[in-house]
Backbone as a printed PyTorch tensor [residue, N CA C, xyz], in Angstrom:
tensor([[[132.3770, 135.3280, 126.4430],
         [131.0320, 135.5600, 126.1740],
         [130.8970, 136.4420, 125.1360]],

        [[130.0290, 136.1270, 124.1670],
         [129.8300, 137.0190, 123.0580],
         [128.9800, 138.2560, 123.3490]],

        [[128.9130, 139.1150, 122.4540],
         [128.1100, 140.3420, 122.7920],
         [126.6120, 139.8920, 122.6970]],

        [[126.3000, 138.9220, 121.7950],
         [124.8880, 138.4530, 121.6720],
         [124.4810, 137.6860, 123.0260]],

        [[125.4600, 136.9680, 123.5490],
         [125.0820, 136.3400, 124.9370],
         [124.9230, 137.4370, 126.0760]],

        [[125.7690, 138.4290, 126.0110],
         [125.5210, 139.4640, 127.0140],
         [124.2550, 140.2170, 126.8000]],

        [[123.9800, 140.4130, 125.5990],
         [122.6640, 141.1430, 125.2600],
         [121.5390, 140.3420, 125.8360]],

        [[121.5440, 139.0300, 125.5580],
         [120.5350, 138.0720, 126.0640],
         [120.3680, 138.0650, 127.5060]],

        [[121.4710, 138.0410, 128.2520],
         [121.5850, 138.0060, 129.7550],
         [120.9060, 139.3330, 130.1830]],

        [[121.2290, 140.5080, 129.5070],
         [120.6010, 141.9000, 129.9450],
         [119.1210, 141.8220, 129.7170]],

        [[118.7270, 141.2540, 128.6440],
         [117.2870, 141.1900, 128.3070],
         [116.5660, 140.2870, 129.4130]],

        [[117.1620, 139.0780, 129.7840],
         [116.6030, 138.2600, 130.8390],
         [116.6540, 138.9880, 132.1940]],

        [[117.6670, 139.7570, 132.5130],
         [117.6740, 140.3910, 133.7140],
         [116.5480, 141.5730, 133.7620]],

        [[116.2220, 142.1650, 132.6750],
         [115.2480, 143.2590, 132.5800],
         [113.9360, 142.4830, 132.8950]],

        [[113.6600, 141.3460, 132.2290],
         [112.4100, 140.5120, 132.3950],
         [112.1230, 140.1000, 133.9120]],

        [[113.2250, 139.6810, 134.3910],
         [113.2070, 139.3360, 135.8620],
         [112.8660, 140.4960, 136.8440]],

        [[113.5450, 141.5510, 136.4210],
         [113.1730, 142.8390, 137.1960],
         [111.7220, 143.1300, 137.0700]],

        [[111.0970, 143.0970, 135.8800],
         [109.7650, 143.2400, 135.7240],
         [108.8720, 142.4600, 136.5910]],

        [[109.1910, 141.0820, 136.6460],
         [108.5170, 140.2580, 137.6240],
         [108.6170, 140.6340, 139.0760]],

        [[109.8140, 141.0950, 139.4460],
         [110.0410, 141.2980, 140.8340],
         [109.1940, 142.7300, 141.2240]],

        [[109.2810, 143.7250, 140.2260],
         [108.5090, 145.0080, 140.4840],
         [106.9760, 144.6930, 140.4970]],

        [[106.4750, 143.8870, 139.6310],
         [105.0520, 143.4500, 139.8520],
         [104.7800, 142.8130, 141.1840]],

        [[105.7130, 142.1080, 141.7750],
         [105.3050, 141.4050, 143.0660],
         [105.6480, 142.2420, 144.2770]],

        [[106.1640, 143.5430, 144.0720],
         [106.3350, 144.4050, 145.3490],
         [105.0770, 144.8250, 145.8350]],

        [[104.9910, 145.1160, 147.1220],
         [103.7240, 145.3600, 147.8140],
         [103.2390, 146.8880, 147.4770]],

        [[101.9430, 146.8870, 147.3620],
         [101.3150, 148.1880, 146.9930],
         [101.2800, 149.2330, 148.1920]],

        [[102.4800, 149.6000, 148.6000],
         [102.6260, 150.4500, 149.6640],
         [103.3890, 151.7510, 149.0880]],

        [[103.5550, 152.7500, 149.8670],
         [104.2480, 153.8510, 149.4210],
         [105.7620, 153.5510, 149.0710]],

        [[106.3960, 152.8000, 149.9700],
         [107.7350, 152.3720, 149.7800],
         [107.7660, 151.3670, 148.6160]],

        [[106.9200, 150.4270, 148.6190],
         [106.8920, 149.5050, 147.3940],
         [106.8560, 150.1740, 146.1260]],

        [[105.8280, 151.0720, 145.9290],
         [105.6110, 151.7580, 144.6730],
         [106.8960, 152.5740, 144.3560]],

        [[107.5470, 153.2400, 145.3610],
         [108.7990, 154.1090, 145.0420],
         [109.9020, 153.3280, 144.5160]],

        [[110.2300, 152.0950, 145.1740],
         [111.1990, 151.3340, 144.8400],
         [110.7270, 150.5640, 143.5360]],

        [[109.5910, 150.2400, 143.1980],
         [109.1900, 149.7200, 141.9140],
         [109.4990, 150.7010, 140.8150]],

        [[109.1410, 151.9210, 141.0130],
         [109.3460, 152.8790, 139.9800],
         [110.7950, 153.0550, 139.6520]],

        [[111.5160, 153.2050, 140.7480],
         [113.0960, 153.2760, 140.5150],
         [113.7480, 152.0150, 139.8320]],

        [[113.3410, 150.9010, 140.4300],
         [113.9140, 149.5730, 139.8900],
         [113.5240, 149.2330, 138.3720]],

        [[112.3160, 149.6310, 138.0830],
         [111.8140, 149.2890, 136.7140],
         [112.6550, 150.1770, 135.7390]],

        [[113.0010, 151.4220, 136.1250],
         [113.7170, 152.2320, 135.1970],
         [115.1790, 151.7240, 135.1340]],

        [[115.8000, 151.6280, 136.3360],
         [117.2030, 151.3240, 136.3350],
         [117.4100, 149.8120, 135.7950]],

        [[116.4920, 148.9090, 136.0650],
         [116.7940, 147.5400, 135.7600],
         [116.3680, 147.1120, 134.2140]],

        [[115.6870, 148.1010, 133.6140],
         [115.3910, 147.7350, 132.3460],
         [116.2360, 148.4860, 131.2370]],

        [[116.9290, 149.5660, 131.6590],
         [117.6270, 150.4660, 130.7890],
         [119.0280, 149.7390, 130.4570]],

        [[119.6690, 148.8280, 131.1340],
         [120.8490, 148.2910, 130.6140],
         [120.8430, 147.6510, 129.2900]],

        [[119.7980, 146.9170, 129.0820],
         [119.8390, 146.1470, 127.8120],
         [119.6320, 147.1600, 126.5270]],

        [[118.7780, 147.9710, 126.5700],
         [118.8410, 149.0350, 125.3750],
         [120.1140, 149.8200, 125.3270]],

        [[120.6320, 150.1170, 126.4950],
         [121.7740, 150.9420, 126.4090],
         [123.0200, 150.0880, 125.8390]],

        [[123.0170, 148.8820, 126.1720],
         [123.9740, 147.9450, 125.6740],
         [123.9070, 147.7820, 124.1150]],

        [[122.6730, 147.7410, 123.7110],
         [122.4970, 147.6700, 122.2190],
         [122.9330, 148.8860, 121.5900]],

        [[122.7680, 150.0810, 122.1320],
         [123.2780, 151.3010, 121.6990],
         [124.7850, 151.2630, 121.5940]],

        [[125.3930, 150.6440, 122.6170],
         [126.9030, 150.5980, 122.7140],
         [127.3920, 149.7090, 121.6780]],

        [[126.6250, 148.7260, 121.2740],
         [127.0640, 147.8080, 120.3000],
         [127.1120, 148.5010, 118.8680]],

        [[126.3220, 149.5650, 118.7740],
         [126.3160, 150.3220, 117.5260],
         [127.0100, 151.6380, 117.6110]],

        [[127.8810, 151.7220, 118.5880],
         [128.7060, 152.9620, 118.8590],
         [129.4420, 153.4800, 117.5800]],

        [[129.6980, 154.7470, 117.6560],
         [130.4090, 155.2640, 116.3920],
         [131.8610, 155.4550, 116.5990]],

        [[132.2180, 155.2960, 117.8490],
         [133.6930, 155.4510, 118.2400],
         [133.9520, 154.7030, 119.5400]],

        [[135.3090, 154.3890, 119.8190],
         [135.6160, 153.7260, 120.9150],
         [135.0530, 154.5070, 122.2960]],

        [[135.2340, 155.8010, 122.2080],
         [134.7660, 156.6550, 123.2200],
         [133.2390, 156.5650, 123.4430]],

        [[132.4890, 156.5170, 122.4600],
         [131.1200, 156.4610, 122.4220],
         [130.7510, 155.1170, 123.0650]],

        [[131.4430, 154.0250, 122.5800],
         [131.1640, 152.7620, 123.1420],
         [131.4430, 152.6050, 124.5610]],

        [[132.5840, 153.1740, 125.0640],
         [132.9180, 153.1570, 126.4640],
         [131.8240, 153.9920, 127.3340]],

        [[131.4000, 155.1670, 126.6720],
         [130.5070, 156.0550, 127.5780],
         [129.2080, 155.3280, 127.6110]],

        [[128.6880, 154.5890, 126.5390],
         [127.4580, 153.8320, 126.6130],
         [127.5290, 152.6560, 127.7280]],

        [[128.6550, 152.0410, 127.6370],
         [128.8780, 151.0210, 128.6250],
         [128.8480, 151.5200, 130.0900]],

        [[129.3590, 152.7080, 130.1910],
         [129.4500, 153.3350, 131.5070],
         [128.0020, 153.6100, 132.0580]],

        [[127.1290, 154.0040, 131.0670],
         [125.6360, 154.1640, 131.4430],
         [125.0620, 152.8360, 131.8130]],

        [[125.3890, 151.7380, 131.1620],
         [125.0490, 150.3970, 131.5200],
         [125.2250, 150.1020, 132.9780]],

        [[126.6650, 150.3210, 133.2840],
         [127.2510, 149.9840, 134.5940],
         [126.5140, 150.8030, 135.6640]],

        [[126.3100, 152.2610, 135.4290],
         [125.6610, 152.9900, 136.3630],
         [124.2180, 152.4790, 136.7450]],

        [[123.4950, 152.1190, 135.6170],
         [122.2010, 151.5490, 135.8340],
         [122.2010, 150.2750, 136.5990]],

        [[123.1020, 149.3890, 136.2750],
         [123.2110, 148.3070, 136.8940],
         [123.4800, 148.3960, 138.4190]],

        [[124.4480, 149.2340, 138.7100],
         [124.8090, 149.5200, 140.1560],
         [123.6740, 150.0350, 140.8670]],

        [[122.8930, 150.9110, 140.2280],
         [121.6230, 151.4150, 140.9730],
         [120.6430, 150.3380, 141.1410]],

        [[120.4030, 149.4570, 140.2440],
         [119.6440, 148.3730, 140.2850],
         [119.9610, 147.4310, 141.4920]],

        [[121.2120, 147.2290, 141.7020],
         [121.8090, 146.3960, 142.6170],
         [121.4640, 147.0630, 144.1530]],

        [[121.4770, 148.2940, 144.1810],
         [121.1340, 149.1560, 145.3850],
         [119.6210, 148.7620, 145.7390]],

        [[118.8360, 149.0190, 144.7890],
         [117.3530, 148.7460, 144.9720],
         [117.0470, 147.3330, 145.3620]],

        [[117.6990, 146.3450, 144.7650],
         [117.5340, 144.9660, 144.9670],
         [117.9230, 144.7080, 146.5030]],

        [[119.1250, 145.1970, 146.7290],
         [119.5390, 144.9930, 148.3030],
         [118.5860, 145.7080, 149.2070]],

        [[118.0150, 146.7270, 148.8610],
         [116.9250, 147.4690, 149.7790],
         [115.7230, 146.6340, 149.9780]],

        [[115.4210, 145.8970, 148.7730],
         [114.2530, 144.9920, 148.8570],
         [114.4880, 143.9460, 149.8250]],

        [[115.6110, 143.3110, 149.7830],
         [115.9650, 142.3920, 150.6710],
         [116.1190, 142.7290, 152.0980]],

        [[116.8910, 143.9850, 152.2890],
         [116.9040, 144.5380, 153.6190],
         [115.7050, 144.7530, 154.3440]],

        [[114.6430, 145.3430, 153.5190],
         [113.3170, 145.7150, 154.1280],
         [112.4420, 144.5340, 154.1320]],

        [[112.8050, 143.4260, 153.6110],
         [112.0980, 142.1370, 153.5950],
         [110.7020, 142.3000, 152.8310]],

        [[110.7360, 143.0670, 151.8720],
         [109.6170, 143.2330, 150.9380],
         [109.2710, 142.0610, 150.2120]],

        [[110.3650, 141.3900, 149.8430],
         [110.2770, 139.9710, 149.1080],
         [111.3000, 139.1950, 149.7660]],

        [[111.1340, 137.8210, 149.8510],
         [112.0250, 136.8200, 150.4800],
         [113.4250, 136.9420, 149.8480]],

        [[114.4650, 136.7960, 150.6970],
         [115.7870, 136.8400, 150.1270],
         [116.0600, 135.6810, 149.1720]],

        [[115.4710, 134.5500, 149.4490],
         [115.7900, 133.3910, 148.6120],
         [115.2650, 133.8250, 147.0840]],

        [[114.3000, 134.5790, 146.9880],
         [113.6950, 135.0210, 145.7120],
         [114.6060, 136.0070, 145.1000]],

        [[115.0500, 136.8410, 145.8580],
         [115.9650, 138.0980, 145.4390],
         [117.4130, 137.6430, 145.1810]],

        [[118.0030, 136.7000, 146.0580],
         [119.3280, 136.3620, 145.8570],
         [119.9540, 136.1590, 144.5400]],

        [[119.2320, 135.3700, 143.7010],
         [119.6760, 135.0310, 142.3220],
         [119.7050, 136.2210, 141.5430]],

        [[118.7310, 137.0090, 141.6950],
         [118.6160, 138.3680, 140.9310],
         [119.8020, 139.2180, 141.2780]],

        [[120.1780, 139.3350, 142.6310],
         [121.2400, 140.1900, 143.1230],
         [122.5390, 139.6230, 142.6510]],

        [[122.7010, 138.2930, 142.5240],
         [123.8900, 137.6640, 141.9890],
         [124.1000, 137.9760, 140.5160]],

        [[122.9700, 137.7430, 139.7380],
         [123.0920, 138.0960, 138.3830],
         [123.4280, 139.6860, 138.1640]],

        [[122.8820, 140.4200, 138.8180],
         [123.1820, 141.8690, 138.7400],
         [124.5400, 142.2230, 139.0030]],

        [[125.1090, 141.5250, 140.0860],
         [126.5580, 141.6570, 140.4950],
         [127.5290, 141.2290, 139.2220]],

        [[127.0960, 140.0350, 138.7680],
         [127.8010, 139.4660, 137.6810],
         [127.8760, 140.3710, 136.3750]],

        [[126.6280, 140.8910, 136.1320],
         [126.5880, 141.8860, 135.0660],
         [127.5390, 143.1090, 135.2380]],

        [[127.3430, 143.5510, 136.4080],
         [128.2610, 144.6680, 136.8720],
         [129.7260, 144.3860, 136.5500]],

        [[130.1920, 143.3110, 136.9710],
         [131.5490, 142.8240, 136.8050],
         [131.8730, 142.6430, 135.3450]],

        [[131.1310, 142.0920, 134.5820],
         [131.2080, 142.0410, 133.1850],
         [131.2910, 143.2020, 132.4320]],

        [[130.4080, 144.1690, 132.6090],
         [130.3270, 145.5070, 132.0290],
         [131.5720, 146.2260, 132.4800]],

        [[131.7710, 146.2560, 133.6860],
         [133.0850, 146.8520, 134.2060],
         [134.3140, 146.4960, 133.6140]],

        [[134.4780, 145.1680, 133.4860],
         [135.6910, 144.7500, 132.8800],
         [135.7980, 145.0370, 131.3930]],

        [[134.6220, 145.0790, 130.7380],
         [134.4740, 145.5740, 129.3480],
         [135.0420, 147.0280, 129.1330]],

        [[134.7260, 147.8520, 130.2010],
         [135.0310, 149.2860, 130.1870],
         [136.6490, 149.3620, 130.3210]],

        [[137.0870, 148.6940, 131.2180],
         [138.5230, 148.6220, 131.5110],
         [139.2950, 148.1430, 130.2750]],

        [[138.8110, 147.2390, 129.5920],
         [139.4370, 146.7060, 128.5090],
         [139.3750, 147.5810, 127.3110]],

        [[138.2390, 148.3240, 127.2350],
         [138.0620, 149.2270, 126.0820],
         [139.0860, 150.4430, 126.3790]],

        [[139.1150, 150.9070, 127.6220],
         [140.0310, 152.0500, 127.9210],
         [141.5140, 151.5550, 127.6370]],

        [[141.7720, 150.3780, 128.0390],
         [143.1530, 149.9260, 127.8600],
         [143.4550, 149.8250, 126.3460]],

        [[142.4960, 149.3190, 125.4990],
         [142.7610, 149.1580, 124.1050],
         [142.9190, 150.5290, 123.5530]],

        [[142.1850, 151.6270, 123.8900],
         [142.3810, 152.9550, 123.5200],
         [143.6380, 153.5780, 123.7230]],

        [[144.2260, 153.2770, 124.9900],
         [145.7050, 153.8600, 125.2230],
         [146.6100, 153.0530, 124.4070]],

        [[146.4310, 151.6950, 124.1860],
         [147.3760, 150.9980, 123.4070],
         [147.3800, 151.4200, 121.9300]],

        [[146.1550, 151.7780, 121.4060],
         [145.9840, 152.2810, 120.0330],
         [146.6140, 153.5470, 119.9590]],

        [[146.5210, 154.4830, 120.8920],
         [147.1090, 155.7920, 120.9030],
         [148.6580, 155.7110, 120.8550]],

        [[149.1720, 154.7970, 121.6920],
         [150.5940, 154.5760, 121.8220],
         [151.1340, 154.0040, 120.4440]],

        [[150.4350, 153.2800, 119.8540],
         [150.7100, 152.6170, 118.4460],
         [150.6970, 153.6970, 117.3700]],

        [[149.7440, 154.6940, 117.5390],
         [149.5980, 155.6950, 116.6110],
         [150.8940, 156.7040, 116.7400]],

        [[151.2010, 156.9400, 117.9290],
         [152.3690, 157.7440, 118.2690],
         [153.6610, 157.1700, 117.7230]],

        [[153.7690, 155.8230, 118.0260],
         [154.9360, 155.1200, 117.6800],
         [155.0440, 155.1540, 116.0160]],

        [[153.8760, 154.9710, 115.4110],
         [153.8550, 154.8190, 113.8770],
         [154.2660, 156.2610, 113.2320]],

        [[153.8440, 157.3120, 113.9860],
         [154.2170, 158.7380, 113.5870],
         [155.7340, 158.9560, 113.6330]],

        [[156.4290, 158.1380, 114.5810],
         [157.8540, 158.4420, 114.8040],
         [158.7840, 157.8030, 113.7680]],

        [[158.0780, 156.8150, 113.0750],
         [158.9300, 156.0500, 112.1240],
         [159.2320, 156.7040, 110.8020]]])
């Protein structure tokens, strides 16, 4: 998957979160979850854009970690919406699945980035010994 494709998926996820938030009941619990989900569900897209413009590998990894944290929080809120039956599970299932997939993709990117950092450091050390 290209970075542009991932950016598009994150934008689409944020748009779908917006629709879910607008459909939540106007109750104390509904408003609370809506506020939390709108923040956590819309922030991964701009954070990913920031990661793409990172100034270093460490900065890139850190910004991806923020994306993952927000996606995991969103996943929790989506699961709570399903558990409390605020919206039908058939409506939320695809969003939960997409959120889980995005968590896995971003998580694997973090692992890869950290692995590349270790390999680069080892190569630098080896080059210094020559």
